[in-house]
Amino acid sequence: MKIVLNRLKTLEIVEQEPLIPDIPDGSVRVEVLCCAVCRTDAKMWEQGHRDLILPRIPGHEMVVRDTDGNRFMVWPGTNCTTCSYCRQGLENLCEKMKIIGFHHDGGFASHVVVPSRNLIPLSAGLDNHTACFGEPVGCIINAFEKIEYKKKSRLLIYGGGTMGLAAALYAKSIGLQPLVIEKRESKIHHVRAFLDAAGICCEKDTLDNEFDLIINACPDVIAFCQAVSKVARAGWICFFSGIAKNETIDTNLVNLIHYKEAKLAGAYGMTRTHMEKAIPFITSHQSYLKLLIQDIVPPHRLPALMPKVLSGSNLKYILDFTLAFRDSSIEISHQAPVQPMGIDTAAGCFTVD
Ligand SMILES: [Zn+2]
Ligand SMILES: [Zn+2]
């Protein structure tokens, strides 16, 4: 089966197995076990894009299996390998970058053709659903490589969605003190189980200032402006999420970057290596990451999910192609985390009491 974006807001489910396509040299046809739904997919569905040619099968956060039964994550980039960026190991910045699920057909299908070099073997202890976090966590690892920090650095993250929370979890694992700001009270409530298990503090706002590191994990321009005003002198801002288009930013605010000698680092996507680096973290934090899964659903439920994904009020939806002929979603096995990570007072809330 495959789920095809034929035109804006129209995903068509094609049940029959497609004919086996011509497979280019260096590529392989693999079975898709599951594929997470990303906000990017929902934006393609709603708005299209200048470079998006329809019809297209979306999906870039996938876990696949080859004919020998080996399981893999798929790095979703296809880079030229020869431009100056590729030669520097910055293949996410390749001049000719093409993305699987955007420029090429992706993982919203029972099978996908991908370059063999994009396959990243999964460790035996990592389950298929949690392994869908490979791409988002790879992006997070790229972001943390773009900034400098010390143990106990005070980190502020704007946005309590899947990315912001997974970034906070990763930050804790490397010894930082994250505080997440999420303006929607209902969303904080929605992610309470994750916050409690991971010992992460999430507030609607903070009066505190002088954060060593700030990451924007939401497209809100106000969050970006607050990041500039709340960063410490000589601190780092990681420009992780693009911000809403056609907004204006006050130059008085931009000047703060100058006066504070703040450092601004863009982070965009990730390389194959970042995705490989994600595997040990995902494997050791599976029980927490599972709490960021909203639902695991049979693929034919995808069209109805798109408005929910777009709303940003839910966590990660995962399409499970092994459920293709079932109606219901499956129970997520939320084994209790081995041990809650706990909020040590120094690492927890540093908002004003
Ligand atoms: Zn994504
Ligand atoms: Zn290149």
mmCIF file of C-alpha atoms and ligand atoms in Angstrom:
data_model
loop_
_atom_site.group_PDB
_atom_site.id
_atom_site.type_symbol
_atom_site.label_atom_id
_atom_site.label_comp_id
_atom_site.label_asym_id
_atom_site.label_seq_id
_atom_site.Cartn_x
_atom_site.Cartn_y
_atom_site.Cartn_z
ATOM 1 C CA MET A 1 0.000 0.000 0.000
ATOM 2 C CA LYS A 2 1.001 3.620 -0.329
ATOM 3 C CA ILE A 3 -0.378 6.962 0.810
ATOM 4 C CA VAL A 4 -0.054 9.565 -1.909
ATOM 5 C CA LEU A 5 -0.330 13.334 -1.602
ATOM 6 C CA ASN A 6 -2.121 14.017 -4.890
ATOM 7 C CA ARG A 7 -2.929 17.662 -4.317
ATOM 8 C CA LEU A 8 -3.137 19.959 -1.323
ATOM 9 C CA LYS A 9 -5.035 18.421 1.590
ATOM 10 C CA THR A 10 -5.661 15.214 -0.358
ATOM 11 C CA LEU A 11 -3.932 12.029 0.696
ATOM 12 C CA GLU A 12 -5.044 9.012 -1.293
ATOM 13 C CA ILE A 13 -4.633 5.508 0.063
ATOM 14 C CA VAL A 14 -3.692 3.048 -2.669
ATOM 15 C CA GLU A 15 -4.155 -0.450 -1.329
ATOM 16 C CA GLN A 16 -2.649 -2.613 -4.020
ATOM 17 C CA GLU A 17 1.072 -3.364 -4.033
ATOM 18 C CA PRO A 18 2.764 -1.097 -6.554
ATOM 19 C CA LEU A 19 4.781 -2.655 -9.351
ATOM 20 C CA ILE A 20 8.398 -3.055 -8.348
ATOM 21 C CA PRO A 21 10.070 0.055 -9.742
ATOM 22 C CA ASP A 22 13.418 0.248 -11.488
ATOM 23 C CA ILE A 23 15.907 0.471 -8.680
ATOM 24 C CA PRO A 24 18.814 2.834 -9.389
ATOM 25 C CA ASP A 25 22.364 1.590 -8.856
ATOM 26 C CA GLY A 26 23.362 1.960 -5.229
ATOM 27 C CA SER A 27 19.753 1.907 -4.042
ATOM 28 C CA VAL A 28 17.687 -0.808 -2.457
ATOM 29 C CA ARG A 29 13.970 -1.498 -2.055
ATOM 30 C CA VAL A 30 13.096 -2.142 1.573
ATOM 31 C CA GLU A 31 9.927 -2.814 3.556
ATOM 32 C CA VAL A 32 8.710 0.071 5.740
ATOM 33 C CA LEU A 33 7.917 -1.156 9.242
ATOM 34 C CA CYS A 34 6.812 2.189 10.594
ATOM 35 C CA CYS A 35 7.094 5.866 9.843
ATOM 36 C CA ALA A 36 6.499 8.783 12.188
ATOM 37 C CA VAL A 37 4.460 11.748 11.045
ATOM 38 C CA CYS A 38 6.324 15.038 11.242
ATOM 39 C CA ARG A 39 4.938 18.565 11.225
ATOM 40 C CA THR A 40 6.836 19.019 7.950
ATOM 41 C CA ASP A 41 4.603 16.330 6.400
ATOM 42 C CA ALA A 42 1.528 18.180 7.634
ATOM 43 C CA LYS A 43 2.822 21.463 6.214
ATOM 44 C CA MET A 44 3.402 19.790 2.844
ATOM 45 C CA TRP A 45 -0.170 18.499 3.026
ATOM 46 C CA GLU A 46 -1.630 21.879 3.867
ATOM 47 C CA GLN A 47 0.510 24.367 1.973
ATOM 48 C CA GLY A 48 2.617 22.462 -0.528
ATOM 49 C CA HIS A 49 5.968 24.038 -1.317
ATOM 50 C CA ARG A 50 7.636 25.753 -4.240
ATOM 51 C CA ASP A 51 9.910 22.714 -4.736
ATOM 52 C CA LEU A 52 7.349 20.015 -4.014
ATOM 53 C CA ILE A 53 6.168 18.156 -7.106
ATOM 54 C CA LEU A 54 2.911 16.233 -6.704
ATOM 55 C CA PRO A 55 1.943 13.451 -6.574
ATOM 56 C CA ARG A 56 4.376 12.535 -3.813
ATOM 57 C CA ILE A 57 4.531 9.908 -1.057
ATOM 58 C CA PRO A 58 5.613 11.829 2.079
ATOM 59 C CA GLY A 59 7.354 10.389 5.134
ATOM 60 C CA HIS A 60 10.983 10.771 6.234
ATOM 61 C CA GLU A 61 11.132 9.391 9.809
ATOM 62 C CA MET A 62 11.058 5.719 8.959
ATOM 63 C CA VAL A 63 12.258 2.347 10.153
ATOM 64 C CA VAL A 64 12.686 -0.290 7.452
ATOM 65 C CA ARG A 65 13.627 -3.949 7.014
ATOM 66 C CA ASP A 66 15.600 -5.575 4.217
ATOM 67 C CA THR A 67 14.898 -8.975 2.714
ATOM 68 C CA ASP A 68 17.327 -10.604 5.198
ATOM 69 C CA GLY A 69 15.287 -9.268 8.122
ATOM 70 C CA ASN A 70 17.815 -6.604 9.170
ATOM 71 C CA ARG A 71 16.231 -3.420 10.523
ATOM 72 C CA PHE A 72 17.448 0.108 9.764
ATOM 73 C CA MET A 73 16.754 3.770 10.293
ATOM 74 C CA VAL A 74 16.986 5.789 7.085
ATOM 75 C CA TRP A 75 18.955 9.010 6.842
ATOM 76 C CA PRO A 76 16.499 10.989 4.708
ATOM 77 C CA GLY A 77 18.999 13.128 2.802
ATOM 78 C CA THR A 78 20.407 12.399 -0.638
ATOM 79 C CA ASN A 79 23.478 14.552 -1.128
ATOM 80 C CA CYS A 80 25.822 14.941 -4.087
ATOM 81 C CA THR A 81 28.968 13.762 -2.160
ATOM 82 C CA THR A 82 31.211 16.047 -4.252
ATOM 83 C CA CYS A 83 30.386 19.696 -3.391
ATOM 84 C CA SER A 84 32.571 21.560 -0.897
ATOM 85 C CA TYR A 85 30.044 21.029 1.922
ATOM 86 C CA CYS A 86 29.784 17.290 1.331
ATOM 87 C CA ARG A 87 33.580 17.067 1.300
ATOM 88 C CA GLN A 88 33.693 18.832 4.690
ATOM 89 C CA GLY A 89 31.246 16.321 6.182
ATOM 90 C CA LEU A 90 28.460 18.935 6.171
ATOM 91 C CA GLU A 91 26.257 16.937 3.840
ATOM 92 C CA ASN A 92 23.104 18.427 5.399
ATOM 93 C CA LEU A 93 24.227 21.682 3.739
ATOM 94 C CA CYS A 94 24.853 20.054 0.336
ATOM 95 C CA GLU A 95 24.174 22.401 -2.577
ATOM 96 C CA LYS A 96 22.152 19.690 -4.288
ATOM 97 C CA MET A 97 20.440 18.194 -1.252
ATOM 98 C CA LYS A 98 17.269 16.238 -1.975
ATOM 99 C CA ILE A 99 15.084 14.865 0.807
ATOM 100 C CA ILE A 100 13.368 11.486 0.816
ATOM 101 C CA GLY A 101 9.659 12.096 1.412
ATOM 102 C CA PHE A 102 9.861 15.514 -0.235
ATOM 103 C CA HIS A 103 11.881 15.407 -3.466
ATOM 104 C CA HIS A 104 11.637 11.589 -3.648
ATOM 105 C CA ASP A 105 8.889 9.241 -2.499
ATOM 106 C CA GLY A 106 9.152 8.458 1.198
ATOM 107 C CA GLY A 107 8.015 6.184 3.969
ATOM 108 C CA PHE A 108 4.220 6.510 3.916
ATOM 109 C CA ALA A 109 4.174 3.260 1.929
ATOM 110 C CA SER A 110 4.718 -0.415 2.575
ATOM 111 C CA HIS A 111 7.968 -0.256 0.569
ATOM 112 C CA VAL A 112 10.456 2.472 -0.266
ATOM 113 C CA VAL A 113 13.520 2.725 -2.506
ATOM 114 C CA VAL A 114 16.454 4.413 -0.768
ATOM 115 C CA PRO A 115 20.209 4.669 -1.349
ATOM 116 C CA SER A 116 21.941 1.769 0.442
ATOM 117 C CA ARG A 117 24.361 4.190 2.107
ATOM 118 C CA ASN A 118 21.412 5.875 3.867
ATOM 119 C CA LEU A 119 20.600 2.741 5.867
ATOM 120 C CA ILE A 120 21.712 2.843 9.504
ATOM 121 C CA PRO A 121 21.522 -0.537 11.284
ATOM 122 C CA LEU A 122 19.431 -0.667 14.458
ATOM 123 C CA SER A 123 20.693 -2.224 17.643
ATOM 124 C CA ALA A 124 18.801 -5.351 18.730
ATOM 125 C CA GLY A 125 17.410 -3.729 21.882
ATOM 126 C CA LEU A 126 15.753 -0.827 20.082
ATOM 127 C CA ASP A 127 12.102 -1.253 19.143
ATOM 128 C CA ASN A 128 10.711 -0.057 15.816
ATOM 129 C CA HIS A 129 8.475 2.670 17.192
ATOM 130 C CA THR A 130 11.079 4.354 19.366
ATOM 131 C CA ALA A 131 13.604 4.045 16.534
ATOM 132 C CA CYS A 132 11.430 6.522 14.574
ATOM 133 C CA PHE A 133 13.019 9.164 16.832
ATOM 134 C CA GLY A 134 16.301 8.680 14.954
ATOM 135 C CA GLU A 135 15.733 11.631 12.638
ATOM 136 C CA PRO A 136 14.477 14.142 15.238
ATOM 137 C CA VAL A 137 17.155 13.147 17.761
ATOM 138 C CA GLY A 138 19.804 13.342 15.012
ATOM 139 C CA CYS A 139 18.691 16.963 14.440
ATOM 140 C CA ILE A 140 18.965 17.624 18.181
ATOM 141 C CA ILE A 141 22.488 16.188 18.331
ATOM 142 C CA ASN A 142 23.468 18.393 15.397
ATOM 143 C CA ALA A 143 22.081 21.415 17.306
ATOM 144 C CA PHE A 144 24.097 20.600 20.438
ATOM 145 C CA GLU A 145 27.242 20.223 18.362
ATOM 146 C CA LYS A 146 26.797 23.769 17.109
ATOM 147 C CA ILE A 147 26.993 25.350 20.569
ATOM 148 C CA GLU A 148 29.471 25.205 23.428
ATOM 149 C CA TYR A 149 28.454 24.252 26.945
ATOM 150 C CA LYS A 150 29.747 23.033 30.228
ATOM 151 C CA LYS A 151 28.208 20.651 32.696
ATOM 152 C CA LYS A 152 25.376 22.397 34.568
ATOM 153 C CA SER A 153 25.070 25.127 31.932
ATOM 154 C CA ARG A 154 21.623 26.675 32.241
ATOM 155 C CA LEU A 155 19.607 25.908 29.148
ATOM 156 C CA LEU A 156 16.291 27.454 28.152
ATOM 157 C CA ILE A 157 14.262 25.722 25.446
ATOM 158 C CA TYR A 158 11.284 27.463 23.823
ATOM 159 C CA GLY A 159 8.580 25.020 22.734
ATOM 160 C CA GLY A 160 7.189 22.023 24.612
ATOM 161 C CA GLY A 161 6.478 19.897 21.546
ATOM 162 C CA THR A 162 8.183 16.624 20.722
ATOM 163 C CA MET A 163 11.363 18.377 19.577
ATOM 164 C CA GLY A 164 11.651 20.704 22.567
ATOM 165 C CA LEU A 165 11.023 17.895 25.028
ATOM 166 C CA ALA A 166 13.351 15.420 23.316
ATOM 167 C CA ALA A 167 15.998 18.183 23.285
ATOM 168 C CA ALA A 168 15.467 18.691 27.031
ATOM 169 C CA LEU A 169 15.843 14.948 27.615
ATOM 170 C CA TYR A 170 19.055 14.884 25.600
ATOM 171 C CA ALA A 171 20.300 17.978 27.463
ATOM 172 C CA LYS A 172 19.760 16.246 30.798
ATOM 173 C CA SER A 173 21.644 13.202 29.571
ATOM 174 C CA ILE A 174 24.717 15.355 28.907
ATOM 175 C CA GLY A 175 24.566 17.126 32.271
ATOM 176 C CA LEU A 176 22.818 20.389 31.379
ATOM 177 C CA GLN A 177 19.987 22.020 33.332
ATOM 178 C CA PRO A 178 17.077 22.481 30.926
ATOM 179 C CA LEU A 179 13.973 24.576 31.503
ATOM 180 C CA VAL A 180 11.287 24.282 28.820
ATOM 181 C CA ILE A 181 8.902 27.171 28.091
ATOM 182 C CA GLU A 182 5.567 26.177 26.569
ATOM 183 C CA LYS A 183 2.976 28.922 26.323
ATOM 184 C CA ARG A 184 -0.010 26.554 26.100
ATOM 185 C CA GLU A 185 -1.061 25.403 29.550
ATOM 186 C CA SER A 186 -3.079 22.560 27.983
ATOM 187 C CA LYS A 187 0.042 21.251 26.283
ATOM 188 C CA ILE A 188 2.051 21.284 29.503
ATOM 189 C CA HIS A 189 -0.765 19.273 31.033
ATOM 190 C CA HIS A 190 -0.743 16.909 28.044
ATOM 191 C CA VAL A 191 2.958 16.078 28.462
ATOM 192 C CA ARG A 192 2.908 15.832 32.250
ATOM 193 C CA ALA A 193 3.694 12.092 32.315
ATOM 194 C CA PHE A 194 6.867 12.681 30.303
ATOM 195 C CA LEU A 195 7.909 15.704 32.375
ATOM 196 C CA ASP A 196 7.444 13.829 35.654
ATOM 197 C CA ALA A 197 9.258 10.702 34.458
ATOM 198 C CA ALA A 198 12.161 12.635 32.965
ATOM 199 C CA GLY A 199 12.361 15.191 35.781
ATOM 200 C CA ILE A 200 12.110 18.095 33.354
ATOM 201 C CA CYS A 201 10.629 21.416 34.327
ATOM 202 C CA CYS A 202 8.229 23.064 31.888
ATOM 203 C CA GLU A 203 6.660 26.464 32.579
ATOM 204 C CA LYS A 204 4.445 28.892 30.687
ATOM 205 C CA ASP A 205 7.051 31.621 31.085
ATOM 206 C CA THR A 206 10.018 32.578 33.202
ATOM 207 C CA LEU A 207 11.123 35.833 34.767
ATOM 208 C CA ASP A 208 14.665 34.535 34.920
ATOM 209 C CA ASN A 209 17.392 35.811 32.619
ATOM 210 C CA GLU A 210 21.026 35.210 31.815
ATOM 211 C CA PHE A 211 20.720 31.703 30.414
ATOM 212 C CA ASP A 212 23.965 30.208 29.152
ATOM 213 C CA LEU A 213 22.235 28.497 26.227
ATOM 214 C CA ILE A 214 18.882 29.025 24.557
ATOM 215 C CA ILE A 215 17.318 26.855 21.873
ATOM 216 C CA ASN A 216 14.173 27.796 19.967
ATOM 217 C CA ALA A 217 12.184 24.640 19.272
ATOM 218 C CA CYS A 218 9.074 26.418 17.984
ATOM 219 C CA PRO A 219 8.415 28.788 15.066
ATOM 220 C CA ASP A 220 7.108 31.595 17.290
ATOM 221 C CA VAL A 221 8.892 34.882 16.544
ATOM 222 C CA ILE A 222 8.200 36.124 20.084
ATOM 223 C CA ALA A 223 10.044 33.105 21.490
ATOM 224 C CA PHE A 224 13.005 33.947 19.271
ATOM 225 C CA CYS A 225 12.972 37.571 20.471
ATOM 226 C CA GLN A 226 12.801 36.432 24.080
ATOM 227 C CA ALA A 227 15.757 34.154 23.449
ATOM 228 C CA VAL A 228 17.802 37.172 22.362
ATOM 229 C CA SER A 229 16.786 39.155 25.438
ATOM 230 C CA LYS A 230 17.286 36.286 27.920
ATOM 231 C CA VAL A 231 20.622 34.949 26.770
ATOM 232 C CA ALA A 232 23.556 35.662 29.066
ATOM 233 C CA ARG A 233 26.500 37.784 28.006
ATOM 234 C CA ALA A 234 28.747 35.587 25.851
ATOM 235 C CA GLY A 235 25.978 32.963 25.853
ATOM 236 C CA TRP A 236 24.737 30.895 22.946
ATOM 237 C CA ILE A 237 21.464 30.941 21.036
ATOM 238 C CA CYS A 238 20.833 27.925 18.859
ATOM 239 C CA PHE A 239 18.514 28.898 15.995
ATOM 240 C CA PHE A 240 17.001 25.422 15.727
ATOM 241 C CA SER A 241 13.476 25.973 14.437
ATOM 242 C CA GLY A 242 12.842 28.300 11.517
ATOM 243 C CA ILE A 243 10.568 31.150 12.570
ATOM 244 C CA ALA A 244 7.306 32.190 10.972
ATOM 245 C CA LYS A 245 7.876 33.933 7.651
ATOM 246 C CA ASN A 246 7.479 37.656 6.975
ATOM 247 C CA GLU A 247 7.741 38.782 10.584
ATOM 248 C CA THR A 248 9.857 41.776 11.514
ATOM 249 C CA ILE A 249 12.366 41.799 14.338
ATOM 250 C CA ASP A 250 13.241 45.042 16.121
ATOM 251 C CA THR A 251 16.824 46.062 15.385
ATOM 252 C CA ASN A 252 17.209 47.259 18.992
ATOM 253 C CA LEU A 253 16.778 43.632 19.934
ATOM 254 C CA VAL A 254 19.212 42.371 17.316
ATOM 255 C CA ASN A 255 21.745 44.837 18.722
ATOM 256 C CA LEU A 256 21.653 42.924 22.009
ATOM 257 C CA ILE A 257 23.529 40.130 20.246
ATOM 258 C CA HIS A 258 26.271 42.694 19.619
ATOM 259 C CA TYR A 259 26.325 44.235 23.106
ATOM 260 C CA LYS A 260 26.217 40.889 24.889
ATOM 261 C CA GLU A 261 28.687 39.231 22.535
ATOM 262 C CA ALA A 262 26.076 36.510 22.297
ATOM 263 C CA LYS A 263 26.740 33.772 19.782
ATOM 264 C CA LEU A 264 24.086 32.671 17.340
ATOM 265 C CA ALA A 265 24.345 29.220 15.748
ATOM 266 C CA GLY A 266 21.998 27.971 13.069
ATOM 267 C CA ALA A 267 21.246 24.240 13.093
ATOM 268 C CA TYR A 268 19.490 22.655 10.157
ATOM 269 C CA GLY A 269 18.661 18.988 9.742
ATOM 270 C CA MET A 270 21.474 16.545 10.383
ATOM 271 C CA THR A 271 24.063 14.383 8.739
ATOM 272 C CA ARG A 272 24.046 10.606 8.588
ATOM 273 C CA THR A 273 26.641 10.623 11.370
ATOM 274 C CA HIS A 274 24.303 12.560 13.686
ATOM 275 C CA MET A 275 21.656 9.915 13.139
ATOM 276 C CA GLU A 276 24.140 7.167 13.983
ATOM 277 C CA LYS A 277 25.034 9.056 17.141
ATOM 278 C CA ALA A 278 21.328 9.162 18.051
ATOM 279 C CA ILE A 279 21.094 5.385 18.412
ATOM 280 C CA PRO A 280 22.815 4.922 21.814
ATOM 281 C CA PHE A 281 20.804 7.804 23.310
ATOM 282 C CA ILE A 282 17.497 6.519 21.935
ATOM 283 C CA THR A 283 18.260 2.984 23.069
ATOM 284 C CA SER A 284 19.064 4.038 26.630
ATOM 285 C CA HIS A 285 16.096 6.461 26.851
ATOM 286 C CA GLN A 286 13.393 4.359 25.186
ATOM 287 C CA SER A 287 11.063 4.367 28.158
ATOM 288 C CA TYR A 288 11.063 8.195 28.240
ATOM 289 C CA LEU A 289 10.781 8.651 24.482
ATOM 290 C CA LYS A 290 7.777 6.320 24.410
ATOM 291 C CA LEU A 291 5.981 8.907 26.516
ATOM 292 C CA LEU A 292 6.372 11.317 23.578
ATOM 293 C CA ILE A 293 4.363 9.005 21.296
ATOM 294 C CA GLN A 294 0.793 10.199 20.935
ATOM 295 C CA ASP A 295 -0.490 7.095 19.167
ATOM 296 C CA ILE A 296 0.628 4.203 16.974
ATOM 297 C CA VAL A 297 -1.893 3.868 14.193
ATOM 298 C CA PRO A 298 -2.641 1.800 11.111
ATOM 299 C CA PRO A 299 -1.627 3.775 8.019
ATOM 300 C CA HIS A 300 -5.133 4.295 6.655
ATOM 301 C CA ARG A 301 -5.874 6.589 9.603
ATOM 302 C CA LEU A 302 -3.258 9.074 8.396
ATOM 303 C CA PRO A 303 -5.482 11.416 6.319
ATOM 304 C CA ALA A 304 -7.714 12.153 9.295
ATOM 305 C CA LEU A 305 -4.682 12.824 11.495
ATOM 306 C CA MET A 306 -3.169 15.604 9.428
ATOM 307 C CA PRO A 307 -5.119 18.516 10.997
ATOM 308 C CA LYS A 308 -4.145 17.222 14.442
ATOM 309 C CA VAL A 309 -0.478 17.041 13.485
ATOM 310 C CA LEU A 310 -0.683 20.547 12.075
ATOM 311 C CA SER A 311 -2.275 21.923 15.234
ATOM 312 C CA GLY A 312 0.899 21.106 17.154
ATOM 313 C CA SER A 313 -1.124 20.186 20.212
ATOM 314 C CA ASN A 314 -0.302 16.481 20.087
ATOM 315 C CA LEU A 315 2.860 14.441 20.368
ATOM 316 C CA LYS A 316 4.291 12.005 17.825
ATOM 317 C CA TYR A 317 1.980 9.864 15.692
ATOM 318 C CA ILE A 318 3.565 6.737 14.255
ATOM 319 C CA LEU A 319 2.186 4.819 11.293
ATOM 320 C CA ASP A 320 2.763 1.131 11.769
ATOM 321 C CA PHE A 321 2.621 -0.737 8.467
ATOM 322 C CA THR A 322 2.401 -4.084 10.236
ATOM 323 C CA LEU A 323 -1.088 -2.878 11.300
ATOM 324 C CA ALA A 324 -2.082 -2.162 7.708
ATOM 325 C CA PHE A 325 -5.182 -4.299 7.807
ATOM 326 C CA ARG A 326 -6.324 -3.511 11.336
ATOM 327 C CA ASP A 327 -8.731 -0.796 12.352
ATOM 328 C CA SER A 328 -7.527 0.195 15.733
ATOM 329 C CA SER A 329 -4.346 1.658 17.030
ATOM 330 C CA ILE A 330 -2.253 -0.467 19.320
ATOM 331 C CA GLU A 331 -1.651 -0.016 22.960
ATOM 332 C CA ILE A 332 1.674 1.705 23.561
ATOM 333 C CA SER A 333 3.585 -0.378 26.036
ATOM 334 C CA HIS A 334 4.562 2.312 28.483
ATOM 335 C CA GLN A 335 6.705 0.280 30.777
ATOM 336 C CA ALA A 336 7.450 2.553 33.663
ATOM 337 C CA PRO A 337 10.848 4.124 33.155
ATOM 338 C CA VAL A 338 13.451 2.006 34.875
ATOM 339 C CA GLN A 339 13.896 4.769 37.362
ATOM 340 C CA PRO A 340 12.515 8.270 37.134
ATOM 341 C CA MET A 341 15.305 10.699 36.336
ATOM 342 C CA GLY A 342 14.209 12.919 39.216
ATOM 343 C CA ILE A 343 14.461 16.655 39.522
ATOM 344 C CA ASP A 344 17.480 17.502 41.572
ATOM 345 C CA THR A 345 16.827 20.950 42.942
ATOM 346 C CA ALA A 346 19.735 22.493 41.092
ATOM 347 C CA ALA A 347 18.600 21.023 37.777
ATOM 348 C CA GLY A 348 14.915 21.754 38.116
ATOM 349 C CA CYS A 349 12.934 24.944 38.072
ATOM 350 C CA PHE A 350 14.951 28.099 38.317
ATOM 351 C CA THR A 351 11.983 30.368 37.838
ATOM 352 C CA VAL A 352 11.339 32.874 40.596
ATOM 353 C CA ASP A 353 9.650 31.174 43.523
HETATM 354 ZN ZN ZN B 1 10.811 15.330 10.564
HETATM 355 ZN ZN ZN B 2 27.014 18.065 -1.930
#
